[in-house]
Short mmCIF file of C-alpha atoms and ligand atoms in Angstrom, two decimals:
data_model
loop_
_atom_site.label_atom_id
_atom_site.label_comp_id
_atom_site.label_asym_id
_atom_site.label_seq_id
_atom_site.Cartn_x
_atom_site.Cartn_y
_atom_site.Cartn_z
CA UNK A 108 -0.05 -0.08 0.06
CA UNK A 109 1.35 3.44 -0.76
CA UNK A 110 0.86 6.86 0.64
CA UNK A 111 -2.91 7.40 -0.13
CA UNK A 112 -4.42 8.87 2.94
CA UNK A 113 -2.03 12.14 3.79
CA UNK A 114 -2.94 14.03 6.67
CA UNK A 115 -5.61 11.64 8.21
CA UNK A 116 -5.50 11.14 11.89
CA UNK A 117 -5.62 7.89 13.46
CA UNK A 118 -5.78 6.96 16.98
CA UNK A 119 -5.17 3.36 18.00
CA UNK A 120 -5.81 2.08 21.63
CA UNK A 121 -3.82 -1.22 22.23
CA UNK A 122 -0.94 -0.13 19.97
CA UNK A 123 1.59 -2.17 21.88
CA UNK A 124 -0.41 -5.50 21.26
CA UNK A 125 -0.25 -7.79 18.39
CA UNK A 126 -2.91 -6.09 16.24
CA UNK A 127 -2.08 -2.69 17.33
CA UNK A 128 1.48 -3.03 15.93
CA UNK A 129 0.41 -4.42 12.62
CA UNK A 130 -2.33 -1.77 12.43
CA UNK A 131 0.03 1.05 13.10
CA UNK A 132 2.47 -0.22 10.29
CA UNK A 133 -0.31 -0.40 7.72
CA UNK A 134 -1.72 3.13 8.66
CA UNK A 135 1.69 4.55 8.56
CA UNK A 136 2.46 3.00 5.13
CA UNK A 137 -0.93 4.63 3.96
CA UNK A 138 0.26 8.05 4.97
CA UNK A 139 -1.75 8.45 8.14
CA UNK A 140 -0.45 10.37 11.32
CA UNK A 141 -0.89 7.84 13.99
CA UNK A 142 -1.21 8.22 17.62
CA UNK A 143 -0.89 5.21 19.87
CA UNK A 144 -2.26 4.95 23.61
CA UNK A 145 0.09 3.27 26.01
CA UNK A 146 0.06 2.54 29.48
CA UNK A 147 2.72 3.41 32.01
CA UNK A 148 4.64 0.39 33.01
CA UNK A 149 7.71 -0.26 34.91
CA UNK A 150 9.72 -1.06 31.74
CA UNK A 151 10.01 1.24 28.53
CA UNK A 152 10.35 -1.77 26.32
CA UNK A 153 7.58 -2.24 23.82
CA UNK A 154 8.95 -4.86 21.53
CA UNK A 155 6.19 -4.95 18.87
CA UNK A 156 6.37 -1.34 18.15
CA UNK A 157 9.98 0.08 19.13
CA UNK A 158 11.03 -0.35 15.38
CA UNK A 159 8.30 2.05 14.54
CA UNK A 160 9.11 5.16 16.86
CA UNK A 161 12.79 5.05 17.38
CA UNK A 162 14.64 7.99 15.57
CA UNK A 163 15.32 7.18 12.05
CA UNK A 164 12.62 4.53 11.70
CA UNK A 165 10.40 4.92 8.50
CA UNK A 166 7.46 7.13 9.26
CA UNK A 167 8.76 7.83 12.87
CA UNK A 168 7.83 11.43 12.59
CA UNK A 169 4.08 10.60 11.74
CA UNK A 170 3.86 7.97 14.84
CA UNK A 171 3.52 9.32 18.26
CA UNK A 172 2.87 7.80 21.45
CA UNK A 173 0.36 9.18 24.29
CA UNK A 174 -0.25 7.96 27.80
CA UNK A 175 -3.79 6.80 28.65
CA UNK A 176 -5.96 4.00 30.07
CA UNK A 177 -9.21 2.60 29.24
CA UNK A 178 -9.81 2.72 33.00
CA UNK A 179 -9.37 6.56 33.11
CA UNK A 180 -11.98 8.52 31.33
CA UNK A 181 -10.12 11.70 32.05
CA UNK A 182 -7.30 10.38 29.95
CA UNK A 183 -9.33 9.30 27.14
CA UNK A 184 -11.12 12.79 27.05
CA UNK A 185 -7.80 14.62 27.07
CA UNK A 186 -6.32 12.29 24.27
CA UNK A 187 -9.26 12.94 21.79
CA UNK A 188 -9.31 16.45 22.70
CA UNK A 189 -5.63 16.94 21.77
CA UNK A 190 -5.51 14.25 18.77
CA UNK A 191 -8.90 15.24 17.00
CA UNK A 192 -8.69 11.93 15.27
CA UNK A 193 -10.59 11.24 12.03
CA UNK A 194 -10.30 7.27 12.75
CA UNK A 195 -10.31 5.60 16.09
CA UNK A 196 -9.40 1.66 16.39
CA UNK A 197 -10.07 0.49 19.92
CA UNK A 198 -7.94 -2.58 20.32
CA UNK A 199 -7.29 -2.30 23.97
CA UNK A 200 -8.54 -4.95 26.11
CA UNK A 201 -7.79 -7.52 28.92
CA UNK A 202 -7.96 -9.84 26.03
CA UNK A 203 -7.05 -13.49 27.56
CA UNK A 204 -10.19 -15.57 27.95
CA UNK A 205 -8.91 -17.82 30.80
CA UNK A 206 -7.45 -14.82 32.63
CA UNK A 207 -10.84 -13.30 32.71
CA UNK A 208 -12.29 -16.05 34.88
CA UNK A 209 -9.56 -14.98 37.44
CA UNK A 210 -10.10 -11.10 36.99
CA UNK A 211 -13.86 -10.66 35.89
CA UNK A 212 -14.51 -7.30 37.56
CA UNK A 213 -11.16 -5.89 36.14
CA UNK A 214 -12.10 -7.42 32.59
CA UNK A 215 -15.61 -6.07 32.55
CA UNK A 216 -13.90 -2.75 33.61
CA UNK A 217 -11.49 -2.40 30.85
CA UNK A 218 -12.77 -4.50 27.86
CA UNK A 219 -16.52 -3.53 28.62
CA UNK A 220 -16.69 -0.18 30.29
CA UNK A 221 -13.57 1.07 28.69
CA UNK A 222 -15.53 1.29 25.37
CA UNK A 223 -18.47 3.37 27.06
CA UNK A 224 -15.67 5.74 28.45
CA UNK A 225 -14.14 6.06 24.83
CA UNK A 226 -17.27 6.34 23.06
CA UNK A 227 -18.53 8.99 25.57
CA UNK A 228 -15.14 10.93 24.81
CA UNK A 229 -15.79 10.91 21.22
CA UNK A 230 -19.55 11.85 21.45
CA UNK A 231 -18.67 14.89 23.37
CA UNK A 232 -15.42 16.11 21.61
CA UNK A 233 -15.14 14.37 17.99
CA UNK A 234 -18.45 12.89 16.99
CA UNK A 235 -17.42 12.94 13.44
CA UNK A 236 -14.49 10.29 13.99
CA UNK A 237 -15.06 6.87 12.54
CA UNK A 238 -14.92 4.41 15.47
CA UNK A 239 -13.65 0.57 15.16
CA UNK A 240 -14.57 -1.71 17.97
CA UNK A 241 -12.50 -4.94 18.31
CA UNK A 242 -15.37 -7.51 18.83
CA UNK A 243 -14.57 -11.10 19.03
CA UNK A 244 -15.87 -14.48 17.69
CA UNK A 245 -15.91 -15.41 21.62
CA UNK A 246 -19.03 -13.86 21.79
CA UNK A 247 -20.83 -16.78 19.83
CA UNK A 248 -19.54 -19.08 22.67
CA UNK A 249 -21.66 -21.99 23.01
CA UNK A 250 -22.66 -21.55 19.29
CA UNK A 251 -26.29 -21.75 18.11
CA UNK A 252 -25.23 -22.32 14.47
CA UNK A 253 -22.28 -23.02 12.34
CA UNK A 254 -20.72 -21.39 10.58
CA UNK A 255 -21.20 -18.18 12.54
CA UNK A 256 -22.08 -14.88 10.73
CA UNK A 257 -23.14 -11.23 11.43
CA UNK A 258 -26.67 -12.63 12.01
CA UNK A 259 -25.91 -15.49 14.52
CA UNK A 260 -27.04 -14.87 18.15
CA UNK A 261 -24.36 -14.44 20.85
CA UNK A 262 -24.20 -16.95 23.86
CA UNK A 263 -20.85 -15.65 25.74
CA UNK A 264 -18.99 -18.28 27.84
CA UNK A 265 -16.47 -16.17 29.93
CA UNK A 266 -16.22 -12.75 31.52
CA UNK A 267 -14.08 -11.64 28.56
CA UNK A 268 -16.90 -12.78 26.18
CA UNK A 269 -19.52 -11.13 28.09
CA UNK A 270 -17.70 -7.78 28.27
CA UNK A 271 -17.25 -7.89 24.52
CA UNK A 272 -20.82 -8.41 24.27
CA UNK A 273 -21.51 -5.33 26.34
CA UNK A 274 -19.07 -3.35 24.04
CA UNK A 275 -20.63 -4.67 21.00
CA UNK A 276 -24.04 -3.49 21.84
CA UNK A 277 -22.83 -0.18 22.92
CA UNK A 278 -21.16 0.69 19.77
CA UNK A 279 -24.23 -0.37 17.66
CA UNK A 280 -26.32 1.96 20.17
CA UNK A 281 -24.09 4.89 19.68
CA UNK A 282 -24.50 4.39 15.91
CA UNK A 283 -28.29 4.27 16.30
CA UNK A 284 -28.93 6.82 18.94
CA UNK A 285 -26.57 9.45 18.03
CA UNK A 286 -25.92 8.74 14.35
CA UNK A 287 -22.10 8.08 15.02
CA UNK A 288 -19.97 6.21 12.47
CA UNK A 289 -19.47 3.22 14.77
CA UNK A 290 -18.86 -0.13 13.89
CA UNK A 291 -17.78 -3.75 15.09
CA UNK A 292 -15.33 -5.93 13.41
CA UNK A 293 -16.29 -9.46 14.76
CA UNK A 294 -12.75 -11.09 14.38
CA UNK A 295 -12.00 -14.92 14.66
CA UNK A 296 -8.71 -15.80 16.23
CA UNK A 297 -5.89 -14.29 14.44
CA UNK A 298 -2.36 -15.13 15.10
CA UNK A 299 1.16 -14.18 13.96
CA UNK A 300 4.97 -14.31 15.32
CA UNK A 301 3.82 -11.29 17.36
CA UNK A 302 1.00 -13.24 19.20
CA UNK A 303 1.20 -13.20 23.07
CA UNK A 304 3.08 -16.15 24.58
CA UNK A 305 0.12 -17.42 26.46
CA UNK A 306 -2.27 -17.72 23.60
CA UNK A 307 -2.53 -21.54 22.49
CA UNK A 308 -0.89 -21.04 18.93
CA UNK A 309 2.13 -19.13 20.12
CA UNK A 310 2.48 -21.48 23.24
CA UNK A 311 2.60 -24.52 20.67
CA UNK A 312 5.12 -22.88 18.23
CA UNK A 313 7.43 -21.41 20.91
CA UNK A 314 7.49 -24.77 22.83
CA UNK A 315 8.12 -26.68 19.70
CA UNK A 316 11.03 -24.82 18.57
CA UNK A 317 12.78 -24.95 22.18
CA UNK A 318 12.18 -28.68 22.46
CA UNK A 319 13.55 -29.08 19.16
CA UNK A 320 16.82 -27.29 20.27
CA UNK A 321 16.92 -28.75 23.88
CA UNK A 322 15.95 -25.53 25.64
CA UNK A 323 12.72 -27.20 27.07
CA UNK A 324 11.59 -30.84 27.64
CA UNK A 325 7.67 -30.67 27.49
CA UNK A 326 4.62 -28.67 26.14
CA UNK A 327 1.67 -28.73 28.60
CA UNK A 328 -1.83 -27.90 27.24
CA UNK A 329 -5.37 -27.96 28.21
CA UNK A 330 -8.19 -29.05 25.77
CA UNK A 331 -6.80 -30.38 22.60
CA UNK A 332 -10.26 -30.83 21.19
CA UNK A 333 -11.19 -27.24 20.90
CA UNK A 334 -11.65 -26.11 17.35
CA UNK A 335 -10.94 -22.39 16.02
CA UNK A 336 -10.81 -20.63 12.74
CA UNK A 337 -7.18 -19.27 12.90
CA UNK A 338 -5.95 -16.55 10.38
CA UNK A 339 -3.16 -14.19 10.23
CA UNK A 340 -3.12 -11.09 12.06
CA UNK A 341 -1.78 -8.89 9.20
CA UNK A 342 -4.44 -9.89 6.99
CA UNK A 343 -7.11 -9.04 9.84
CA UNK A 344 -5.76 -5.45 10.25
CA UNK A 345 -6.27 -4.81 6.52
CA UNK A 346 -9.85 -6.05 7.16
CA UNK A 347 -10.32 -3.37 10.11
CA UNK A 348 -9.26 -0.63 7.74
CA UNK A 349 -11.40 -1.59 4.85
CA UNK A 350 -14.52 -1.52 7.18
CA UNK A 351 -13.66 2.05 8.34
CA UNK A 352 -13.59 3.24 4.51
CA UNK A 353 -17.15 2.07 3.82
CA UNK A 354 -19.75 4.61 3.08
CA UNK A 355 -22.00 3.40 5.55
CA UNK A 356 -21.20 2.00 9.14
CA UNK A 357 -21.89 -1.81 9.61
CA UNK A 358 -20.64 -4.77 11.61
CA UNK A 359 -18.47 -7.30 9.85
CA UNK A 360 -17.06 -10.94 10.42
CA UNK A 361 -13.56 -11.60 9.56
CA UNK A 362 -12.51 -15.24 9.36
CA UNK A 363 -11.05 -17.80 6.95
CA UNK A 364 -14.07 -20.23 6.60
CA UNK A 365 -11.81 -23.11 7.98
CA UNK A 366 -11.54 -24.68 11.46
CA UNK A 367 -8.96 -26.90 12.83
CA UNK A 368 -8.12 -28.50 16.49
CA UNK A 369 -5.49 -27.58 18.90
CA UNK A 370 -4.19 -31.16 18.40
CA UNK A 371 -3.86 -30.62 14.56
CA UNK A 372 -2.06 -27.18 15.12
CA UNK A 373 0.31 -29.13 17.48
CA UNK A 374 1.04 -31.96 14.85
CA UNK A 375 1.62 -29.38 11.91
CA UNK A 376 3.97 -27.37 14.34
CA UNK A 377 6.04 -30.35 15.32
CA UNK A 378 6.16 -31.54 11.82
CA UNK A 379 7.57 -28.36 10.61
CA UNK A 380 10.48 -29.01 12.74
CA UNK A 381 11.03 -32.58 11.54
CA UNK A 382 9.31 -34.10 14.61
CA UNK A 383 6.30 -35.91 13.70
CA UNK A 384 3.96 -36.57 16.70
CA UNK A 385 2.19 -39.83 17.78
CA UNK A 386 -0.78 -39.57 20.18
CA UNK A 387 -1.24 -42.17 23.19
CA UNK A 388 -4.01 -42.01 25.55
CA UNK A 389 -7.27 -39.87 26.12
CA UNK A 390 -8.51 -37.17 28.06
CA UNK A 391 -6.29 -36.06 30.94
CA UNK A 392 -3.86 -38.64 30.19
CA UNK A 393 -3.37 -38.14 26.35
CA UNK A 394 0.12 -37.42 25.16
CA UNK A 395 2.18 -36.62 22.03
CA UNK A 396 5.22 -38.69 21.48
CA UNK A 397 8.08 -37.99 19.37
CA UNK A 398 9.87 -40.35 17.14
CA UNK A 399 12.12 -41.59 20.06
CA UNK A 400 9.07 -41.98 22.23
CA UNK A 401 9.63 -38.93 24.54
CA UNK A 402 6.58 -37.34 25.75
CA UNK A 403 6.98 -33.94 24.28
CA UNK A 404 3.20 -32.79 24.62
CA UNK A 405 1.30 -33.64 27.90
CA UNK A 406 -2.37 -32.59 29.03
CA UNK A 407 -2.41 -30.40 31.93
CA UNK A 408 -5.99 -29.93 33.44
CA UNK A 409 -4.98 -26.56 34.85
CA UNK A 410 -5.43 -25.15 31.39
CA UNK A 411 -8.96 -26.33 31.14
CA UNK A 412 -11.46 -23.69 31.45
CA UNK A 413 -14.29 -23.29 33.73
CA UNK A 414 -16.71 -22.93 30.47
CA UNK A 415 -15.14 -24.03 27.09
CA UNK A 416 -15.86 -22.63 23.64
CA UNK A 417 -15.84 -25.94 21.69
CA UNK A 418 -16.02 -24.77 17.80
CA UNK A 419 -15.72 -21.69 16.06
CA UNK A 420 -16.06 -21.33 12.23
CA UNK A 421 -16.73 -18.01 10.78
CA UNK A 422 -18.41 -16.92 7.48
CA UNK A 423 -16.42 -14.19 6.09
CA UNK A 424 -18.88 -13.58 3.11
CA UNK A 425 -20.02 -10.27 3.79
CA UNK A 426 -16.56 -8.79 4.28
CA UNK A 427 -15.71 -10.57 0.97
CA UNK A 428 -18.78 -9.28 -1.00
CA UNK A 429 -18.89 -5.84 0.45
CA UNK A 430 -15.12 -4.92 1.40
CA UNK A 431 -13.51 -7.14 -0.77
CA UNK A 432 -11.61 -8.61 2.01
CA UNK A 433 -10.10 -11.90 1.41
CA UNK A 434 -7.47 -13.46 3.99
CA UNK A 435 -4.16 -14.47 2.14
CA UNK A 436 -2.59 -16.58 4.68
CA UNK A 437 -3.88 -20.33 5.21
CA UNK A 438 -3.67 -22.58 8.36
CA UNK A 439 -0.61 -24.34 6.84
CA UNK A 440 1.18 -21.19 5.99
CA UNK A 441 0.37 -19.59 9.38
CA UNK A 442 1.68 -22.38 11.40
CA UNK A 443 4.93 -22.47 9.22
CA UNK A 444 5.43 -18.58 9.69
CA UNK A 445 5.00 -18.85 13.55
CA UNK A 446 7.15 -21.90 14.03
CA UNK A 447 9.88 -20.48 11.72
CA UNK A 448 9.97 -17.37 13.62
CA UNK A 449 10.06 -18.86 16.82
CA UNK A 450 12.84 -21.26 15.79
CA UNK A 451 14.94 -18.33 14.85
CA UNK A 452 14.34 -16.71 18.43
CA UNK A 453 15.14 -20.01 19.94
CA UNK A 454 18.45 -20.35 18.06
CA UNK A 455 19.33 -16.80 19.38
CA UNK A 456 18.38 -17.88 22.81
CA UNK A 457 20.52 -21.15 22.62
CA UNK A 458 23.56 -19.03 21.01
CA UNK A 459 23.35 -16.68 24.01
CA UNK A 460 23.43 -19.52 26.71
CA UNK A 461 26.35 -21.43 24.87
CA UNK A 462 28.46 -18.19 25.02
CA UNK A 463 31.05 -18.13 27.70
P1 NAP B 92 -3.22 -8.11 22.79
O1 NAP B 92 -1.87 -8.51 21.92
O2 NAP B 92 -3.47 -8.63 24.19
O3 NAP B 92 -3.01 -6.44 22.93
C1 NAP B 92 -3.96 -5.76 23.99
C2 NAP B 92 -3.74 -4.30 24.12
O4 NAP B 92 -4.65 -3.70 24.93
C3 NAP B 92 -2.08 -4.04 24.41
O5 NAP B 92 -1.69 -3.17 23.94
C4 NAP B 92 -2.48 -3.69 25.89
O6 NAP B 92 -1.40 -2.96 26.27
C5 NAP B 92 -3.57 -3.00 25.87
N1 NAP B 92 -4.43 -2.72 26.97
C6 NAP B 92 -4.79 -3.69 28.06
N2 NAP B 92 -5.31 -3.06 29.11
C7 NAP B 92 -5.32 -1.70 28.65
C8 NAP B 92 -5.93 -0.66 29.45
N3 NAP B 92 -6.42 -0.71 30.83
N4 NAP B 92 -5.74 0.58 28.90
C9 NAP B 92 -5.29 0.78 27.59
N5 NAP B 92 -4.68 -0.20 26.94
C10 NAP B 92 -4.74 -1.56 27.59
O7 NAP B 92 -4.57 -8.33 21.91
P2 NAP B 92 -4.63 -8.51 20.27
O8 NAP B 92 -4.42 -10.02 20.11
O9 NAP B 92 -3.79 -7.43 19.58
O10 NAP B 92 -6.17 -8.15 20.29
C11 NAP B 92 -6.59 -6.71 19.90
C12 NAP B 92 -8.16 -6.49 20.26
O11 NAP B 92 -8.97 -7.48 19.56
C13 NAP B 92 -8.36 -6.87 21.69
O12 NAP B 92 -9.60 -6.03 22.09
C14 NAP B 92 -8.84 -8.19 21.77
O13 NAP B 92 -9.80 -8.56 22.78
C15 NAP B 92 -9.53 -8.17 20.17
N6 NAP B 92 -9.60 -9.49 19.59
C16 NAP B 92 -8.70 -10.27 19.48
C17 NAP B 92 -8.53 -11.46 18.71
C18 NAP B 92 -7.48 -12.27 18.24
O14 NAP B 92 -7.43 -13.39 17.87
N7 NAP B 92 -6.16 -11.71 18.53
C19 NAP B 92 -9.83 -11.76 18.12
C20 NAP B 92 -10.80 -10.98 18.42
C21 NAP B 92 -11.04 -9.67 18.83
P3 NAP B 92 -0.12 -3.54 27.35
O15 NAP B 92 0.93 -3.83 26.39
O16 NAP B 92 0.30 -2.11 28.05
O17 NAP B 92 -0.61 -4.60 28.02
O1 F7E B 93 -7.26 -20.48 23.24
C1 F7E B 93 -7.49 -23.95 24.06
C2 F7E B 93 -8.41 -22.97 24.70
O2 F7E B 93 -6.15 -18.68 24.48
C3 F7E B 93 -7.73 -21.16 22.21
C4 F7E B 93 -8.13 -14.29 22.28
O3 F7E B 93 -7.36 -13.61 21.32
O4 F7E B 93 -9.25 -15.35 20.66
C5 F7E B 93 -8.52 -15.55 21.61
O5 F7E B 93 -9.23 -16.22 22.62
C6 F7E B 93 -8.24 -22.62 22.32
C7 F7E B 93 -9.15 -22.71 23.83
O6 F7E B 93 -7.51 -18.19 22.61
C8 F7E B 93 -4.48 -24.17 26.07
O7 F7E B 93 -8.96 -23.99 25.75
C9 F7E B 93 -5.72 -25.73 25.03
O8 F7E B 93 -10.22 -23.48 23.51
O9 F7E B 93 -5.50 -19.25 22.06
P1 F7E B 93 -6.45 -19.13 23.19
P2 F7E B 93 -9.20 -17.85 22.66
O10 F7E B 93 -9.44 -18.32 23.92
O11 F7E B 93 -9.78 -18.54 21.53
C10 F7E B 93 -10.40 -14.90 20.52
C11 F7E B 93 -11.21 -14.79 19.39
C12 F7E B 93 -10.47 -13.67 21.25
O12 F7E B 93 -11.12 -12.44 21.10
C13 F7E B 93 -9.50 -13.37 22.44
O13 F7E B 93 -9.16 -11.99 22.78
O14 F7E B 93 -7.03 -23.42 22.79
N1 F7E B 93 -6.30 -24.48 24.79
N2 F7E B 93 -4.60 -25.57 25.73
C14 F7E B 93 -5.40 -23.62 25.33
N3 F7E B 93 -5.36 -22.30 25.44
C15 F7E B 93 -4.41 -21.58 25.99
N4 F7E B 93 -4.24 -20.25 26.17
N5 F7E B 93 -3.37 -22.44 26.75
C16 F7E B 93 -3.48 -23.45 26.52
O15 F7E B 93 -2.32 -24.30 27.29
#
């Protein structure tokens, strides 16, 4: 993409996360001025975006960070007033489903109420801004139909998903009540080498690479039978941007239309490293063995969830037909991309620990 949106101002919450980093790169390449909201933390390292704002980086003069927090309305009002954004992408959230069972109130506050705070700031100070809300396939939860589309009823199965349903409905309400250009992207799981290390895909690819190099003995997982529609985050941020360019605001599903199990993801990851897996046992005692019959994958019930989402499979036809959005990376390509990146990181780690 080339510089086709000069002087447009985009505000991204969650810019330090997986999606925020890819979206910032995309919008900068399109010529936007980009503001990213960051939280104060005890370390200044922001590995996913450090390459964007260091002096001398491409476009660094058009990329700025501002301090704020979805839990702090005053910070959001101040940022909206200062930035006067044309487009706002709300990607910030407590985004981990299992963690949301341990922190339900915090998750509701940030992932749910945070959207109310941001929408109010926009309604008061910048009602003409276009607003993207990062909604989630987790809202379908205990699914009532397959595949899931924009018309499928929600049945959330976690505090995270319940908070996302609240945020979804609020975004739609601000569109209907105040005529604001506010929409939801209902995104199915999307992954990348920048995925957080405690989401299952990245946990698998990182562990597989480290086991290959002798840096780790075993990978411990929860439910191997869960099925997800996994795509590549780089494709999905393009879809977010396309949504906000449509003449009329509406809600869209982004998905690949293919679903696979956690078990199959493991098999592909280890196979990429020349370590074909065979499975033995079932339930809590199921295990994956390598060719030397070492147990390299074990089930650990600590990773089971109080309520599971068994199957997600999205129908992306509205996004394809109305936005021209088609994901480029398929399941196999995604696994290989992530394994290769984690192997390079593990090799660097192994090199560091071998040095005197
Ligand atoms: P992620 O990597 O976990 O990033 C979350 C971002 O939110 C981080 O930048 C984090 O900042 C920020 N954040 C957390 N709490 C905050 C707060 N109180 N105030 C301000 N910022 C806060 O998530 P992701 O995978 O990029 O996902 C982006 C969004 O899409 C999230 O809303 C997620 O729920 C949603 N979503 C994700 C998927 C997926 O498969 N990835 C699918 C559907 C929807 P720190 O770096 O400071 O922690
Ligand atoms: O789990 C199973 C687990 O944590 C996927 C977030 O981005 O996508 C993500 O939520 C499946 C679940 O993603 C482990 O039980 C097995 O069935 O990678 P995950 P998620 O819960 O689907 C949605 C769309 C979002 O919106 C969220 O923000 O894998 N699983 N064993 C495991 N999961 C984890 N994390 N760790 C395991 O050891």
